[in-house]
């Protein structure tokens, strides 16, 4: 793993929205974007819509309930950019490397995200204030 280009691309930009239908009305009906996929993640309390942008995605994230993963963010900051997700070659190796450098992680090991790939979050304190998600694109599983 070379450290000169650890990130392959911006996998997606996550945007927290209070109301997914209202957000889709803006992105689809007014901005003219195509929505590729809408999925619900009941365990995380989220409903998510993806909008392809080149080889990246815009990820619209709406809460399904008051204790969802974006509820506190929406309460504190209101709708807006929630996180940036970068694709890496080997997510576990990356997490281990960053932890060994003393960087604070939200997740020590990856879980499967809305796109079906392993993902993990780093703590905003480790990255100068932004919530950074790492993602490993795998051809299977
Ligand atoms: Co994400």
mmCIF file of N, CA and C and ligand atoms in Angstrom:
data_model
loop_
_atom_site.group_PDB
_atom_site.id
_atom_site.type_symbol
_atom_site.label_atom_id
_atom_site.label_comp_id
_atom_site.label_asym_id
_atom_site.label_seq_id
_atom_site.Cartn_x
_atom_site.Cartn_y
_atom_site.Cartn_z
ATOM 1 N N UNK A 1 0.842 -1.202 0.000
ATOM 2 C CA UNK A 1 0.000 0.000 0.000
ATOM 3 C C UNK A 1 0.878 1.253 0.000
ATOM 4 N N UNK A 2 0.871 1.956 -1.099
ATOM 5 C CA UNK A 2 1.601 3.231 -1.110
ATOM 6 C C UNK A 2 0.762 4.302 -0.443
ATOM 7 N N UNK A 3 1.455 5.238 0.173
ATOM 8 C CA UNK A 3 0.731 6.281 0.869
ATOM 9 C C UNK A 3 0.607 7.543 0.022
ATOM 10 N N UNK A 4 1.154 7.512 -1.186
ATOM 11 C CA UNK A 4 1.123 8.726 -1.992
ATOM 12 C C UNK A 4 -0.248 8.966 -2.604
ATOM 13 N N UNK A 5 -0.952 7.879 -2.958
ATOM 14 C CA UNK A 5 -2.312 8.033 -3.505
ATOM 15 C C UNK A 5 -3.246 7.035 -2.844
ATOM 16 N N UNK A 6 -3.574 7.275 -1.590
ATOM 17 C CA UNK A 6 -4.387 6.292 -0.869
ATOM 18 C C UNK A 6 -5.847 6.271 -1.306
ATOM 19 N N UNK A 7 -6.293 7.349 -1.941
ATOM 20 C CA UNK A 7 -7.716 7.445 -2.267
ATOM 21 C C UNK A 7 -7.932 7.353 -3.773
ATOM 22 N N UNK A 8 -8.782 6.429 -4.183
ATOM 23 C CA UNK A 8 -8.997 6.179 -5.606
ATOM 24 C C UNK A 8 -9.941 7.195 -6.227
ATOM 25 N N UNK A 9 -10.949 7.569 -5.486
ATOM 26 C CA UNK A 9 -11.923 8.530 -5.984
ATOM 27 C C UNK A 9 -12.845 8.942 -4.842
ATOM 28 N N UNK A 10 -13.641 9.973 -5.072
ATOM 29 C CA UNK A 10 -14.726 10.286 -4.150
ATOM 30 C C UNK A 10 -15.855 9.317 -4.478
ATOM 31 N N UNK A 11 -16.114 8.383 -3.577
ATOM 32 C CA UNK A 11 -17.171 7.394 -3.825
ATOM 33 C C UNK A 11 -18.531 8.074 -3.788
ATOM 34 N N UNK A 12 -18.757 8.841 -2.744
ATOM 35 C CA UNK A 12 -19.976 9.640 -2.694
ATOM 36 C C UNK A 12 -19.824 10.786 -1.707
ATOM 37 N N UNK A 13 -20.713 11.752 -1.853
ATOM 38 C CA UNK A 13 -20.846 12.830 -0.871
ATOM 39 C C UNK A 13 -22.205 12.647 -0.222
ATOM 40 N N UNK A 14 -22.198 12.514 1.103
ATOM 41 C CA UNK A 14 -23.438 12.294 1.839
ATOM 42 C C UNK A 14 -24.040 13.628 2.262
ATOM 43 N N UNK A 15 -25.301 13.805 1.932
ATOM 44 C CA UNK A 15 -26.012 15.037 2.289
ATOM 45 C C UNK A 15 -27.192 14.659 3.176
ATOM 46 N N UNK A 16 -27.226 15.234 4.364
ATOM 47 C CA UNK A 16 -28.335 14.966 5.286
ATOM 48 C C UNK A 16 -29.519 15.851 4.915
ATOM 49 N N UNK A 17 -30.672 15.226 4.805
ATOM 50 C CA UNK A 17 -31.895 15.973 4.490
ATOM 51 C C UNK A 17 -32.981 15.568 5.490
ATOM 52 N N UNK A 18 -33.849 16.503 5.809
ATOM 53 C CA UNK A 18 -34.908 16.199 6.771
ATOM 54 C C UNK A 18 -36.031 15.405 6.097
ATOM 55 N N UNK A 19 -36.261 15.694 4.827
ATOM 56 C CA UNK A 19 -37.397 15.123 4.105
ATOM 57 C C UNK A 19 -36.908 14.654 2.741
ATOM 58 N N UNK A 20 -36.878 13.332 2.542
ATOM 59 C CA UNK A 20 -36.302 12.797 1.306
ATOM 60 C C UNK A 20 -37.138 13.183 0.078
ATOM 61 N N UNK A 21 -38.439 13.168 0.211
ATOM 62 C CA UNK A 21 -39.287 13.524 -0.927
ATOM 63 C C UNK A 21 -39.056 14.972 -1.355
ATOM 64 N N UNK A 22 -38.909 15.849 -0.368
ATOM 65 C CA UNK A 22 -38.644 17.259 -0.675
ATOM 66 C C UNK A 22 -37.277 17.408 -1.345
ATOM 67 N N UNK A 23 -36.277 16.647 -0.846
ATOM 68 C CA UNK A 23 -34.941 16.713 -1.435
ATOM 69 C C UNK A 23 -34.950 16.150 -2.859
ATOM 70 N N UNK A 24 -35.699 15.066 -3.061
ATOM 71 C CA UNK A 24 -35.779 14.473 -4.398
ATOM 72 C C UNK A 24 -36.502 15.408 -5.358
ATOM 73 N N UNK A 25 -37.465 16.147 -4.843
ATOM 74 C CA UNK A 25 -38.169 17.113 -5.690
ATOM 75 C C UNK A 25 -37.188 18.160 -6.213
ATOM 76 N N UNK A 26 -36.232 18.535 -5.378
ATOM 77 C CA UNK A 26 -35.216 19.502 -5.820
ATOM 78 C C UNK A 26 -34.262 18.855 -6.813
ATOM 79 N N UNK A 27 -33.682 17.714 -6.414
ATOM 80 C CA UNK A 27 -32.632 17.110 -7.248
ATOM 81 C C UNK A 27 -33.175 16.553 -8.564
ATOM 82 N N UNK A 28 -34.334 15.912 -8.497
ATOM 83 C CA UNK A 28 -34.884 15.266 -9.679
ATOM 84 C C UNK A 28 -35.692 16.249 -10.513
ATOM 85 N N UNK A 29 -36.651 16.887 -9.885
ATOM 86 C CA UNK A 29 -37.612 17.686 -10.642
ATOM 87 C C UNK A 29 -37.072 19.060 -11.028
ATOM 88 N N UNK A 30 -36.224 19.639 -10.173
ATOM 89 C CA UNK A 30 -35.722 20.974 -10.484
ATOM 90 C C UNK A 30 -34.320 20.946 -11.073
ATOM 91 N N UNK A 31 -33.414 20.170 -10.479
ATOM 92 C CA UNK A 31 -32.046 20.121 -11.001
ATOM 93 C C UNK A 31 -31.932 19.162 -12.185
ATOM 94 N N UNK A 32 -32.917 18.286 -12.351
ATOM 95 C CA UNK A 32 -32.939 17.406 -13.512
ATOM 96 C C UNK A 32 -32.076 16.169 -13.375
ATOM 97 N N UNK A 33 -31.693 15.812 -12.162
ATOM 98 C CA UNK A 33 -30.834 14.650 -11.955
ATOM 99 C C UNK A 33 -31.653 13.368 -11.966
ATOM 100 N N UNK A 34 -30.937 12.262 -12.263
ATOM 101 C CA UNK A 34 -31.583 10.959 -12.263
ATOM 102 C C UNK A 34 -31.292 10.270 -10.932
ATOM 103 N N UNK A 35 -32.309 9.737 -10.308
ATOM 104 C CA UNK A 35 -32.119 9.008 -9.059
ATOM 105 C C UNK A 35 -31.936 7.541 -9.404
ATOM 106 N N UNK A 36 -30.780 6.970 -9.019
ATOM 107 C CA UNK A 36 -30.479 5.599 -9.441
ATOM 108 C C UNK A 36 -31.083 4.577 -8.497
ATOM 109 N N UNK A 37 -31.233 4.961 -7.242
ATOM 110 C CA UNK A 37 -31.604 3.936 -6.267
ATOM 111 C C UNK A 37 -32.119 4.613 -4.997
ATOM 112 N N UNK A 38 -33.151 4.038 -4.415
ATOM 113 C CA UNK A 38 -33.610 4.478 -3.098
ATOM 114 C C UNK A 38 -33.679 3.243 -2.216
ATOM 115 N N UNK A 39 -33.054 3.298 -1.056
ATOM 116 C CA UNK A 39 -33.098 2.140 -0.172
ATOM 117 C C UNK A 39 -33.326 2.575 1.265
ATOM 118 N N UNK A 40 -33.938 1.692 2.047
ATOM 119 C CA UNK A 40 -34.111 1.954 3.469
ATOM 120 C C UNK A 40 -33.177 1.049 4.246
ATOM 121 N N UNK A 41 -32.601 1.597 5.308
ATOM 122 C CA UNK A 41 -31.739 0.839 6.209
ATOM 123 C C UNK A 41 -32.341 0.957 7.600
ATOM 124 N N UNK A 42 -33.311 0.090 7.904
ATOM 125 C CA UNK A 42 -34.077 0.218 9.145
ATOM 126 C C UNK A 42 -33.204 0.175 10.405
ATOM 127 N N UNK A 43 -32.137 -0.657 10.376
ATOM 128 C CA UNK A 43 -31.291 -0.767 11.570
ATOM 129 C C UNK A 43 -30.562 0.534 11.873
ATOM 130 N N UNK A 44 -30.278 1.326 10.836
ATOM 131 C CA UNK A 44 -29.604 2.611 11.049
ATOM 132 C C UNK A 44 -30.600 3.768 11.056
ATOM 133 N N UNK A 45 -31.877 3.436 10.818
ATOM 134 C CA UNK A 45 -32.917 4.457 10.852
ATOM 135 C C UNK A 45 -32.867 5.414 9.678
ATOM 136 N N UNK A 46 -32.388 4.918 8.519
ATOM 137 C CA UNK A 46 -32.148 5.809 7.391
ATOM 138 C C UNK A 46 -32.901 5.386 6.136
ATOM 139 N N UNK A 47 -33.245 6.397 5.357
ATOM 140 C CA UNK A 47 -33.699 6.180 3.992
ATOM 141 C C UNK A 47 -32.745 6.963 3.094
ATOM 142 N N UNK A 48 -32.223 6.292 2.069
ATOM 143 C CA UNK A 48 -31.131 6.861 1.294
ATOM 144 C C UNK A 48 -31.451 6.815 -0.200
ATOM 145 N N UNK A 49 -31.177 7.913 -0.888
ATOM 146 C CA UNK A 49 -31.317 7.956 -2.346
ATOM 147 C C UNK A 49 -29.970 8.301 -2.959
ATOM 148 N N UNK A 50 -29.659 7.617 -4.060
ATOM 149 C CA UNK A 50 -28.388 7.850 -4.742
ATOM 150 C C UNK A 50 -28.607 8.536 -6.084
ATOM 151 N N UNK A 51 -27.769 9.518 -6.351
ATOM 152 C CA UNK A 51 -27.801 10.234 -7.621
ATOM 153 C C UNK A 51 -26.412 10.135 -8.241
ATOM 154 N N UNK A 52 -26.295 9.455 -9.381
ATOM 155 C CA UNK A 52 -24.977 9.305 -10.001
ATOM 156 C C UNK A 52 -24.444 10.636 -10.526
ATOM 157 N N UNK A 53 -23.159 10.856 -10.246
ATOM 158 C CA UNK A 53 -22.447 12.034 -10.776
ATOM 159 C C UNK A 53 -21.109 11.522 -11.294
ATOM 160 N N UNK A 54 -21.012 11.272 -12.598
ATOM 161 C CA UNK A 54 -19.791 10.665 -13.120
ATOM 162 C C UNK A 54 -19.577 9.315 -12.460
ATOM 163 N N UNK A 55 -18.366 9.099 -11.937
ATOM 164 C CA UNK A 55 -18.116 7.822 -11.265
ATOM 165 C C UNK A 55 -18.344 7.933 -9.753
ATOM 166 N N UNK A 56 -18.918 9.059 -9.345
ATOM 167 C CA UNK A 56 -19.247 9.248 -7.928
ATOM 168 C C UNK A 56 -20.765 9.296 -7.759
ATOM 169 N N UNK A 57 -21.186 9.466 -6.518
ATOM 170 C CA UNK A 57 -22.613 9.545 -6.222
ATOM 171 C C UNK A 57 -22.866 10.680 -5.243
ATOM 172 N N UNK A 58 -24.031 11.281 -5.362
ATOM 173 C CA UNK A 58 -24.574 12.085 -4.279
ATOM 174 C C UNK A 58 -25.488 11.155 -3.496
ATOM 175 N N UNK A 59 -25.324 11.139 -2.180
ATOM 176 C CA UNK A 59 -26.118 10.266 -1.313
ATOM 177 C C UNK A 59 -26.997 11.151 -0.431
ATOM 178 N N UNK A 60 -28.288 11.125 -0.692
ATOM 179 C CA UNK A 60 -29.224 11.900 0.123
ATOM 180 C C UNK A 60 -29.679 11.024 1.279
ATOM 181 N N UNK A 61 -29.459 11.494 2.490
ATOM 182 C CA UNK A 61 -29.705 10.669 3.681
ATOM 183 C C UNK A 61 -30.783 11.314 4.535
ATOM 184 N N UNK A 62 -31.878 10.595 4.709
ATOM 185 C CA UNK A 62 -32.999 11.122 5.495
ATOM 186 C C UNK A 62 -33.276 10.202 6.678
ATOM 187 N N UNK A 63 -33.719 10.762 7.795
ATOM 188 C CA UNK A 63 -34.033 9.936 8.962
ATOM 189 C C UNK A 63 -35.382 9.249 8.829
ATOM 190 N N UNK A 64 -35.452 8.002 9.282
ATOM 191 C CA UNK A 64 -36.729 7.291 9.372
ATOM 192 C C UNK A 64 -37.363 7.464 10.745
ATOM 193 N N UNK A 65 -36.534 7.839 11.718
ATOM 194 C CA UNK A 65 -37.028 8.016 13.089
ATOM 195 C C UNK A 65 -36.129 9.008 13.812
ATOM 196 N N UNK A 66 -36.545 9.382 15.028
ATOM 197 C CA UNK A 66 -35.868 10.452 15.755
ATOM 198 C C UNK A 66 -34.454 10.097 16.212
ATOM 199 N N UNK A 67 -34.168 8.786 16.359
ATOM 200 C CA UNK A 67 -32.830 8.403 16.830
ATOM 201 C C UNK A 67 -31.985 7.801 15.699
ATOM 202 N N UNK A 68 -32.222 8.262 14.486
ATOM 203 C CA UNK A 68 -31.451 7.763 13.349
ATOM 204 C C UNK A 68 -30.022 8.289 13.412
ATOM 205 N N UNK A 69 -29.183 7.786 12.502
ATOM 206 C CA UNK A 69 -27.777 8.204 12.481
ATOM 207 C C UNK A 69 -27.585 9.660 12.058
ATOM 208 N N UNK A 70 -28.581 10.261 11.436
ATOM 209 C CA UNK A 70 -28.421 11.665 11.017
ATOM 210 C C UNK A 70 -29.289 12.624 11.828
ATOM 211 N N UNK A 71 -30.073 12.096 12.762
ATOM 212 C CA UNK A 71 -31.008 12.961 13.497
ATOM 213 C C UNK A 71 -30.287 14.048 14.293
ATOM 214 N N UNK A 72 -29.218 13.651 15.003
ATOM 215 C CA UNK A 72 -28.500 14.633 15.818
ATOM 216 C C UNK A 72 -27.843 15.706 14.942
ATOM 217 N N UNK A 73 -27.289 15.250 13.814
ATOM 218 C CA UNK A 73 -26.674 16.186 12.870
ATOM 219 C C UNK A 73 -27.709 17.195 12.382
ATOM 220 N N UNK A 74 -28.882 16.699 12.001
ATOM 221 C CA UNK A 74 -29.934 17.592 11.494
ATOM 222 C C UNK A 74 -30.392 18.576 12.575
ATOM 223 N N UNK A 75 -30.491 18.074 13.821
ATOM 224 C CA UNK A 75 -30.891 18.957 14.919
ATOM 225 C C UNK A 75 -29.867 20.049 15.151
ATOM 226 N N UNK A 76 -28.579 19.658 15.139
ATOM 227 C CA UNK A 76 -27.517 20.604 15.478
ATOM 228 C C UNK A 76 -27.200 21.552 14.338
ATOM 229 N N UNK A 77 -27.160 21.000 13.114
ATOM 230 C CA UNK A 77 -26.639 21.805 12.003
ATOM 231 C C UNK A 77 -27.648 22.060 10.891
ATOM 232 N N UNK A 78 -28.728 21.305 10.906
ATOM 233 C CA UNK A 78 -29.684 21.441 9.815
ATOM 234 C C UNK A 78 -29.211 20.680 8.594
ATOM 235 N N UNK A 79 -30.025 20.641 7.533
ATOM 236 C CA UNK A 79 -29.668 19.894 6.332
ATOM 237 C C UNK A 79 -28.379 20.436 5.705
ATOM 238 N N UNK A 80 -27.611 19.539 5.112
ATOM 239 C CA UNK A 80 -26.382 19.966 4.445
ATOM 240 C C UNK A 80 -25.414 18.809 4.294
ATOM 241 N N UNK A 81 -24.193 19.131 3.861
ATOM 242 C CA UNK A 81 -23.179 18.094 3.647
ATOM 243 C C UNK A 81 -22.866 17.417 4.979
ATOM 244 N N UNK A 82 -22.997 16.104 4.999
ATOM 245 C CA UNK A 82 -22.850 15.320 6.228
ATOM 246 C C UNK A 82 -21.503 14.599 6.273
ATOM 247 N N UNK A 83 -21.113 13.996 5.157
ATOM 248 C CA UNK A 83 -19.819 13.322 5.106
ATOM 249 C C UNK A 83 -19.331 13.182 3.673
ATOM 250 N N UNK A 84 -18.036 12.905 3.558
ATOM 251 C CA UNK A 84 -17.420 12.613 2.263
ATOM 252 C C UNK A 84 -16.889 11.196 2.337
ATOM 253 N N UNK A 85 -17.154 10.419 1.308
ATOM 254 C CA UNK A 85 -16.738 9.023 1.296
ATOM 255 C C UNK A 85 -15.681 8.814 0.216
ATOM 256 N N UNK A 86 -14.516 8.315 0.636
ATOM 257 C CA UNK A 86 -13.411 8.078 -0.275
ATOM 258 C C UNK A 86 -13.184 6.579 -0.457
ATOM 259 N N UNK A 87 -12.948 6.182 -1.690
ATOM 260 C CA UNK A 87 -12.672 4.777 -1.985
ATOM 261 C C UNK A 87 -11.196 4.485 -1.753
ATOM 262 N N UNK A 88 -10.928 3.368 -1.068
ATOM 263 C CA UNK A 88 -9.557 2.923 -0.817
ATOM 264 C C UNK A 88 -9.406 1.468 -1.268
ATOM 265 N N UNK A 89 -8.149 1.039 -1.405
ATOM 266 C CA UNK A 89 -7.874 -0.317 -1.888
ATOM 267 C C UNK A 89 -8.211 -1.386 -0.852
ATOM 268 N N UNK A 90 -7.740 -1.165 0.347
ATOM 269 C CA UNK A 90 -7.866 -2.176 1.398
ATOM 270 C C UNK A 90 -8.311 -1.463 2.670
ATOM 271 N N UNK A 91 -9.599 -1.489 2.927
ATOM 272 C CA UNK A 91 -10.152 -0.641 3.996
ATOM 273 C C UNK A 91 -9.636 -1.055 5.371
ATOM 274 N N UNK A 92 -9.525 -2.360 5.629
ATOM 275 C CA UNK A 92 -9.057 -2.778 6.955
ATOM 276 C C UNK A 92 -7.613 -2.350 7.181
ATOM 277 N N UNK A 93 -6.778 -2.496 6.160
ATOM 278 C CA UNK A 93 -5.381 -2.071 6.284
ATOM 279 C C UNK A 93 -5.300 -0.564 6.525
ATOM 280 N N UNK A 94 -6.145 0.170 5.852
ATOM 281 C CA UNK A 94 -6.202 1.624 6.005
ATOM 282 C C UNK A 94 -6.605 2.012 7.432
ATOM 283 N N UNK A 95 -7.648 1.341 7.938
ATOM 284 C CA UNK A 95 -8.111 1.629 9.303
ATOM 285 C C UNK A 95 -7.014 1.293 10.317
ATOM 286 N N UNK A 96 -6.349 0.158 10.116
ATOM 287 C CA UNK A 96 -5.278 -0.252 11.035
ATOM 288 C C UNK A 96 -4.134 0.756 11.006
ATOM 289 N N UNK A 97 -3.794 1.208 9.796
ATOM 290 C CA UNK A 97 -2.714 2.190 9.655
ATOM 291 C C UNK A 97 -3.068 3.486 10.372
ATOM 292 N N UNK A 98 -4.288 3.962 10.160
ATOM 293 C CA UNK A 98 -4.690 5.235 10.758
ATOM 294 C C UNK A 98 -4.776 5.119 12.276
ATOM 295 N N UNK A 99 -5.271 3.978 12.761
ATOM 296 C CA UNK A 99 -5.329 3.788 14.208
ATOM 297 C C UNK A 99 -3.920 3.756 14.795
ATOM 298 N N UNK A 100 -3.002 3.122 14.057
ATOM 299 C CA UNK A 100 -1.620 3.057 14.542
ATOM 300 C C UNK A 100 -0.981 4.445 14.569
ATOM 301 N N UNK A 101 -1.518 5.360 13.788
ATOM 302 C CA UNK A 101 -1.035 6.739 13.810
ATOM 303 C C UNK A 101 -1.746 7.582 14.862
ATOM 304 N N UNK A 102 -2.603 6.936 15.642
ATOM 305 C CA UNK A 102 -3.282 7.641 16.717
ATOM 306 C C UNK A 102 -4.521 8.388 16.279
ATOM 307 N N UNK A 103 -4.981 8.143 15.076
ATOM 308 C CA UNK A 103 -6.178 8.828 14.587
ATOM 309 C C UNK A 103 -7.423 8.143 15.130
ATOM 310 N N UNK A 104 -8.379 8.962 15.525
ATOM 311 C CA UNK A 104 -9.588 8.425 16.140
ATOM 312 C C UNK A 104 -10.556 7.931 15.070
ATOM 313 N N UNK A 105 -11.010 6.711 15.227
ATOM 314 C CA UNK A 105 -11.948 6.114 14.282
ATOM 315 C C UNK A 105 -13.315 5.972 14.938
ATOM 316 N N UNK A 106 -14.360 6.093 14.155
ATOM 317 C CA UNK A 106 -15.704 5.777 14.653
ATOM 318 C C UNK A 106 -15.892 4.263 14.609
ATOM 319 N N UNK A 107 -15.412 3.639 13.534
ATOM 320 C CA UNK A 107 -15.524 2.190 13.362
ATOM 321 C C UNK A 107 -14.126 1.579 13.205
ATOM 322 N N UNK A 108 -13.791 0.622 14.070
ATOM 323 C CA UNK A 108 -12.501 -0.058 13.965
ATOM 324 C C UNK A 108 -12.485 -1.079 12.840
ATOM 325 N N UNK A 109 -13.668 -1.610 12.546
ATOM 326 C CA UNK A 109 -13.788 -2.573 11.463
ATOM 327 C C UNK A 109 -14.937 -2.140 10.565
ATOM 328 N N UNK A 110 -14.864 -2.454 9.282
ATOM 329 C CA UNK A 110 -15.917 -2.021 8.362
ATOM 330 C C UNK A 110 -17.212 -2.815 8.518
ATOM 331 N N UNK A 111 -18.307 -2.182 8.129
ATOM 332 C CA UNK A 111 -19.576 -2.890 7.985
ATOM 333 C C UNK A 111 -20.073 -2.619 6.563
ATOM 334 N N UNK A 112 -21.127 -3.310 6.160
ATOM 335 C CA UNK A 112 -21.594 -3.153 4.784
ATOM 336 C C UNK A 112 -22.517 -1.935 4.691
ATOM 337 N N UNK A 113 -22.163 -1.004 3.817
ATOM 338 C CA UNK A 113 -22.923 0.235 3.674
ATOM 339 C C UNK A 113 -24.054 0.115 2.674
ATOM 340 N N UNK A 114 -24.711 1.237 2.425
ATOM 341 C CA UNK A 114 -25.888 1.261 1.568
ATOM 342 C C UNK A 114 -25.579 0.822 0.136
ATOM 343 N N UNK A 115 -24.333 1.011 -0.294
ATOM 344 C CA UNK A 115 -23.966 0.618 -1.654
ATOM 345 C C UNK A 115 -23.579 -0.853 -1.747
ATOM 346 N N UNK A 116 -23.555 -1.542 -0.595
ATOM 347 C CA UNK A 116 -23.203 -2.954 -0.597
ATOM 348 C C UNK A 116 -21.718 -3.218 -0.453
ATOM 349 N N UNK A 117 -20.944 -2.192 -0.154
ATOM 350 C CA UNK A 117 -19.497 -2.342 0.023
ATOM 351 C C UNK A 117 -19.130 -2.103 1.485
ATOM 352 N N UNK A 118 -17.972 -2.639 1.908
ATOM 353 C CA UNK A 118 -17.514 -2.364 3.277
ATOM 354 C C UNK A 118 -17.190 -0.877 3.449
ATOM 355 N N UNK A 119 -17.681 -0.307 4.538
ATOM 356 C CA UNK A 119 -17.434 1.111 4.834
ATOM 357 C C UNK A 119 -17.089 1.263 6.311
ATOM 358 N N UNK A 120 -16.402 2.362 6.637
ATOM 359 C CA UNK A 120 -16.107 2.699 8.029
ATOM 360 C C UNK A 120 -15.913 4.204 8.113
ATOM 361 N N UNK A 121 -16.294 4.757 9.256
ATOM 362 C CA UNK A 121 -16.165 6.197 9.455
ATOM 363 C C UNK A 121 -14.972 6.518 10.345
ATOM 364 N N UNK A 122 -14.335 7.659 10.039
ATOM 365 C CA UNK A 122 -13.312 8.223 10.912
ATOM 366 C C UNK A 122 -13.944 9.366 11.695
ATOM 367 N N UNK A 123 -13.419 9.613 12.875
ATOM 368 C CA UNK A 123 -13.981 10.674 13.707
ATOM 369 C C UNK A 123 -13.589 12.052 13.153
ATOM 370 N N UNK A 124 -14.529 12.994 13.144
ATOM 371 C CA UNK A 124 -14.208 14.341 12.641
ATOM 372 C C UNK A 124 -13.014 14.983 13.351
ATOM 373 N N UNK A 125 -12.756 14.585 14.599
ATOM 374 C CA UNK A 125 -11.600 15.137 15.322
ATOM 375 C C UNK A 125 -10.283 14.675 14.694
ATOM 376 N N UNK A 126 -10.327 13.543 13.983
ATOM 377 C CA UNK A 126 -9.111 13.018 13.355
ATOM 378 C C UNK A 126 -8.840 13.676 12.011
ATOM 379 N N UNK A 127 -9.841 14.364 11.481
ATOM 380 C CA UNK A 127 -9.728 14.845 10.097
ATOM 381 C C UNK A 127 -9.917 16.354 9.991
ATOM 382 N N UNK A 128 -9.830 17.035 11.105
ATOM 383 C CA UNK A 128 -9.942 18.487 11.058
ATOM 384 C C UNK A 128 -11.364 18.979 10.874
ATOM 385 N N UNK A 129 -12.340 18.146 11.255
ATOM 386 C CA UNK A 129 -13.703 18.655 11.309
ATOM 387 C C UNK A 129 -14.691 18.067 10.328
ATOM 388 N N UNK A 130 -14.220 17.216 9.403
ATOM 389 C CA UNK A 130 -15.201 16.598 8.508
ATOM 390 C C UNK A 130 -15.351 15.115 8.841
ATOM 391 N N UNK A 131 -16.563 14.647 8.667
ATOM 392 C CA UNK A 131 -16.811 13.221 8.847
ATOM 393 C C UNK A 131 -16.383 12.516 7.567
ATOM 394 N N UNK A 132 -15.371 11.672 7.688
ATOM 395 C CA UNK A 132 -14.813 10.981 6.528
ATOM 396 C C UNK A 132 -15.194 9.513 6.595
ATOM 397 N N UNK A 133 -15.736 9.022 5.495
ATOM 398 C CA UNK A 133 -16.079 7.615 5.376
ATOM 399 C C UNK A 133 -15.123 6.983 4.380
ATOM 400 N N UNK A 134 -14.630 5.798 4.705
ATOM 401 C CA UNK A 134 -13.804 5.048 3.763
ATOM 402 C C UNK A 134 -14.632 3.906 3.208
ATOM 403 N N UNK A 135 -14.400 3.564 1.963
ATOM 404 C CA UNK A 135 -15.177 2.517 1.298
ATOM 405 C C UNK A 135 -14.246 1.697 0.430
ATOM 406 N N UNK A 136 -14.449 0.385 0.467
ATOM 407 C CA UNK A 136 -13.669 -0.487 -0.424
ATOM 408 C C UNK A 136 -14.607 -1.091 -1.450
ATOM 409 N N UNK A 137 -14.393 -0.769 -2.692
ATOM 410 C CA UNK A 137 -15.224 -1.333 -3.764
ATOM 411 C C UNK A 137 -14.748 -2.737 -4.052
ATOM 412 N N UNK A 138 -15.673 -3.676 -3.935
ATOM 413 C CA UNK A 138 -15.317 -5.070 -4.210
ATOM 414 C C UNK A 138 -16.198 -5.573 -5.328
ATOM 415 N N UNK A 139 -15.644 -6.396 -6.180
ATOM 416 C CA UNK A 139 -16.432 -6.892 -7.299
ATOM 417 C C UNK A 139 -17.485 -7.886 -6.828
ATOM 418 N N UNK A 140 -17.227 -8.548 -5.708
ATOM 419 C CA UNK A 140 -18.245 -9.423 -5.142
ATOM 420 C C UNK A 140 -18.263 -9.300 -3.638
ATOM 421 N N UNK A 141 -19.447 -9.574 -3.036
ATOM 422 C CA UNK A 141 -19.607 -9.523 -1.590
ATOM 423 C C UNK A 141 -19.408 -8.132 -1.081
HETATM 424 CO CO1 LIG B 1 -21.858 7.369 3.057
#
